[in-house]
């Protein structure tokens, strides 16, 4: 049995200086610890096959899900079904850290889409 953490997990950078650590990397499951610096965002996209669950460890992020924005704080999460356009943003002045669970893994399963106007803003 081996422990896994950001100290020994496979690391990669994405977006604008965002970090990811691959905690679980299997054919049917991916769990990534991600860190977004202040005022950063990923590209709006959807996954054809992968469903995802975002769980906030600290900080605050905004997830736009199919035109609806949801603000998530520490210890809150949201599921994104396969085929659902979404975008994760850190609009705050502080870093945000969260877990992204994908089943099956989302790498290579991303289709970039244009941004839509927000329909509503939900705070959890």
Short mmCIF file of C-alpha atoms in Angstrom, two decimals, residues 2-106:
data_model
loop_
_atom_site.label_atom_id
_atom_site.label_comp_id
_atom_site.label_asym_id
_atom_site.label_seq_id
_atom_site.Cartn_x
_atom_site.Cartn_y
_atom_site.Cartn_z
CA UNK A 2 1.38 3.44 -0.95
CA UNK A 3 0.19 6.84 0.07
CA UNK A 4 -0.44 9.40 -2.69
CA UNK A 5 -0.38 13.18 -2.37
CA UNK A 6 0.63 16.27 -4.29
CA UNK A 7 4.19 15.53 -3.13
CA UNK A 8 4.52 12.27 -5.10
CA UNK A 9 1.68 12.24 -7.66
CA UNK A 10 2.18 12.81 -11.39
CA UNK A 11 2.03 16.61 -11.87
CA UNK A 12 1.06 18.67 -14.91
CA UNK A 13 0.23 22.31 -15.66
CA UNK A 14 -2.81 23.44 -17.59
CA UNK A 15 -4.46 26.70 -18.58
CA UNK A 16 -2.89 29.84 -17.13
CA UNK A 17 -0.46 28.49 -14.48
CA UNK A 18 -2.99 26.01 -13.06
CA UNK A 19 -1.70 22.77 -11.52
CA UNK A 20 -3.00 19.22 -11.53
CA UNK A 21 -1.85 16.15 -9.62
CA UNK A 22 -3.07 12.76 -10.86
CA UNK A 23 -4.05 10.95 -7.62
CA UNK A 24 -5.81 8.02 -9.35
CA UNK A 25 -5.14 7.23 -13.00
CA UNK A 26 -6.94 4.09 -14.14
CA UNK A 27 -8.72 3.06 -17.34
CA UNK A 28 -12.14 3.55 -15.72
CA UNK A 29 -11.48 6.29 -13.12
CA UNK A 30 -9.46 9.47 -12.69
CA UNK A 31 -9.10 11.58 -9.54
CA UNK A 32 -7.13 14.81 -9.88
CA UNK A 33 -6.23 17.40 -7.24
CA UNK A 34 -6.26 20.75 -9.04
CA UNK A 35 -5.13 24.23 -8.01
CA UNK A 36 -6.22 27.41 -9.76
CA UNK A 37 -4.51 30.74 -9.07
CA UNK A 38 -6.66 33.84 -8.61
CA UNK A 39 -8.55 35.14 -11.66
CA UNK A 40 -7.99 32.12 -13.92
CA UNK A 41 -10.35 29.99 -15.99
CA UNK A 42 -10.35 26.88 -18.10
CA UNK A 43 -11.76 26.78 -21.60
CA UNK A 44 -15.50 26.05 -21.87
CA UNK A 45 -15.99 22.46 -23.04
CA UNK A 46 -17.85 19.21 -22.63
CA UNK A 47 -16.87 15.56 -22.43
CA UNK A 48 -18.47 13.06 -24.78
CA UNK A 49 -18.16 10.05 -22.45
CA UNK A 50 -16.85 11.28 -19.11
CA UNK A 51 -19.00 12.43 -16.21
CA UNK A 52 -17.24 14.51 -13.57
CA UNK A 53 -17.62 15.52 -9.96
CA UNK A 54 -15.89 18.67 -8.65
CA UNK A 55 -15.33 18.91 -4.87
CA UNK A 56 -13.82 22.09 -3.41
CA UNK A 57 -11.07 21.66 -0.80
CA UNK A 58 -10.42 25.37 -0.19
CA UNK A 59 -11.13 28.69 -1.83
CA UNK A 60 -14.05 29.36 -4.13
CA UNK A 61 -14.74 28.59 -7.78
CA UNK A 62 -17.51 29.34 -10.23
CA UNK A 63 -18.70 26.50 -12.41
CA UNK A 64 -20.79 27.45 -15.41
CA UNK A 65 -22.85 24.37 -16.28
CA UNK A 66 -24.90 24.51 -19.47
CA UNK A 67 -25.45 28.28 -19.11
CA UNK A 68 -26.09 28.34 -15.35
CA UNK A 69 -23.42 29.58 -12.93
CA UNK A 70 -22.87 27.99 -9.53
CA UNK A 71 -20.49 29.35 -6.86
CA UNK A 72 -18.86 26.57 -4.84
CA UNK A 73 -16.95 27.04 -1.59
CA UNK A 74 -14.93 24.63 0.57
CA UNK A 75 -16.58 21.24 1.14
CA UNK A 76 -19.16 21.71 -1.61
CA UNK A 77 -19.37 19.86 -4.90
CA UNK A 78 -21.27 19.47 -8.15
CA UNK A 79 -21.66 16.72 -10.74
CA UNK A 80 -21.31 17.44 -14.44
CA UNK A 81 -22.96 14.77 -16.64
CA UNK A 82 -21.30 13.67 -19.89
CA UNK A 83 -22.25 15.91 -22.80
CA UNK A 84 -22.87 18.97 -20.59
CA UNK A 85 -20.97 22.14 -21.56
CA UNK A 86 -19.13 23.62 -18.58
CA UNK A 87 -16.35 25.95 -17.51
CA UNK A 88 -14.50 26.31 -14.20
CA UNK A 89 -13.32 29.77 -13.11
CA UNK A 90 -11.59 31.23 -10.10
CA UNK A 91 -12.89 34.80 -10.05
CA UNK A 92 -11.56 35.46 -6.54
CA UNK A 93 -8.29 37.00 -5.39
CA UNK A 94 -7.23 33.76 -3.64
CA UNK A 95 -6.11 30.36 -5.00
CA UNK A 96 -8.67 27.56 -5.09
CA UNK A 97 -8.00 23.82 -4.70
CA UNK A 98 -10.42 21.06 -5.61
CA UNK A 99 -10.74 17.41 -6.57
CA UNK A 100 -12.02 16.38 -9.99
CA UNK A 101 -13.30 12.81 -10.24
CA UNK A 102 -13.92 11.62 -13.81
CA UNK A 103 -15.49 8.36 -14.91
CA UNK A 104 -14.19 7.31 -17.36
CA UNK A 105 -11.09 9.57 -17.40
CA UNK A 106 -11.65 12.85 -19.23
#
